[in-house]
Tab-separated table of C-alpha atoms in Angstrom:
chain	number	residue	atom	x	y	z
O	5	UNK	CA	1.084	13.776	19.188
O	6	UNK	CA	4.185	14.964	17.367
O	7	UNK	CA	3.651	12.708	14.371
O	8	UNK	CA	0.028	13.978	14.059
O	9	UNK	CA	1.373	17.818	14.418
O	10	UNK	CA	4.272	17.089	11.757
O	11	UNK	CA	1.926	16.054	9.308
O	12	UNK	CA	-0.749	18.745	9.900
O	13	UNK	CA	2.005	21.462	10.258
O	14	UNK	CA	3.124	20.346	6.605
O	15	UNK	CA	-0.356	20.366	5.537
O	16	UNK	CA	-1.220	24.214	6.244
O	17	UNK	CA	1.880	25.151	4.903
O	18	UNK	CA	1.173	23.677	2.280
O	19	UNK	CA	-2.331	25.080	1.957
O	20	UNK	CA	-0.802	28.811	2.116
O	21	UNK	CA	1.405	28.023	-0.679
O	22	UNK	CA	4.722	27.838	1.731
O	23	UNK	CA	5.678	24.893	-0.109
O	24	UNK	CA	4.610	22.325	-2.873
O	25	UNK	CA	6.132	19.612	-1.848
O	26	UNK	CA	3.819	15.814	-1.756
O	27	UNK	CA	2.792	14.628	2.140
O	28	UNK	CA	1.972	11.099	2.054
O	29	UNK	CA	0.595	9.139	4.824
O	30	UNK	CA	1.766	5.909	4.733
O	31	UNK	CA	-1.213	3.663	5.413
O	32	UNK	CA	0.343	0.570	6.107
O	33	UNK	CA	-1.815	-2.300	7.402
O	34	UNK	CA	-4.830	0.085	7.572
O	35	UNK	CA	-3.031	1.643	10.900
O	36	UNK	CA	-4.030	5.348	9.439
O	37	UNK	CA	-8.054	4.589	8.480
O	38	UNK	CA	-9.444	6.621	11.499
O	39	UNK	CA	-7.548	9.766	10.858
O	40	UNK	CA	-8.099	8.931	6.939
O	41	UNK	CA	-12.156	8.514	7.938
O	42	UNK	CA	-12.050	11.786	10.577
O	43	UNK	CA	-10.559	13.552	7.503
O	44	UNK	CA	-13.158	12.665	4.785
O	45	UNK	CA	-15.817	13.449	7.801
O	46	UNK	CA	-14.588	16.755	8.363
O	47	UNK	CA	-14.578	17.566	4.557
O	48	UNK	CA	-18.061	16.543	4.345
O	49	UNK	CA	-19.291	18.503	7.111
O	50	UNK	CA	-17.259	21.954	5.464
O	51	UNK	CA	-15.449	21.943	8.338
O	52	UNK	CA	-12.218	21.453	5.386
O	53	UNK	CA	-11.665	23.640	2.421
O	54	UNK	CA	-11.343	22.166	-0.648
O	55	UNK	CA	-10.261	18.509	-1.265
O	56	UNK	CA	-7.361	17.485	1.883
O	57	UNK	CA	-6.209	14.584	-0.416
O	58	UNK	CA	-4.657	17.133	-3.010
O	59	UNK	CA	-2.305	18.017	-0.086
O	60	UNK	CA	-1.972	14.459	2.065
O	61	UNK	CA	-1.468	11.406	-0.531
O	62	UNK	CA	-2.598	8.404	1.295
O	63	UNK	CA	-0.232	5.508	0.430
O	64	UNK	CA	-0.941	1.693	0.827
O	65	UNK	CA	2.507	0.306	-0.933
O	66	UNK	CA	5.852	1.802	-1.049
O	67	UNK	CA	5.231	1.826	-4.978
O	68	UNK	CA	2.592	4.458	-4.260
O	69	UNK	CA	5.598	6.721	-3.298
O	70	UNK	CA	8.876	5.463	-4.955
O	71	UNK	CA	7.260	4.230	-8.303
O	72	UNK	CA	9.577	2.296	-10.586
């Protein structure tokens, strides 16, 4: 539970303009795809404002972070 309230706590704050820094979710082996689905589901029912991957990158590679 603490994981999933770091990364949503970073997430508002980020939606009130308390910070601008990047959130990435580091999707390794696919372990992140419900929360990725539940996310795209929620924006599609309006239950999310706006588009949630401007504020949480989804990452599949280190690269996708750190690039070269």
């Amino acid at each position: 539970i603490g994981t999933l309230d770091e990364i949503f706590t970073m997430a508002a704050s980020a939606t009130i303009g308390y910070h601008h820094k990047p959130i990435y979710i580091y999707n390794i082996n696919g372990f992140w795809d419900d929360l990725i689905r539940l996310l795209e589901n929620l924006e599609k029912q309006e239950m999310i404002r706006g588009d949630w991957q401007n504020i949480l990158h989804v990452a599949t590679q280190i690269s996708d972070i750190f690039p070269k």
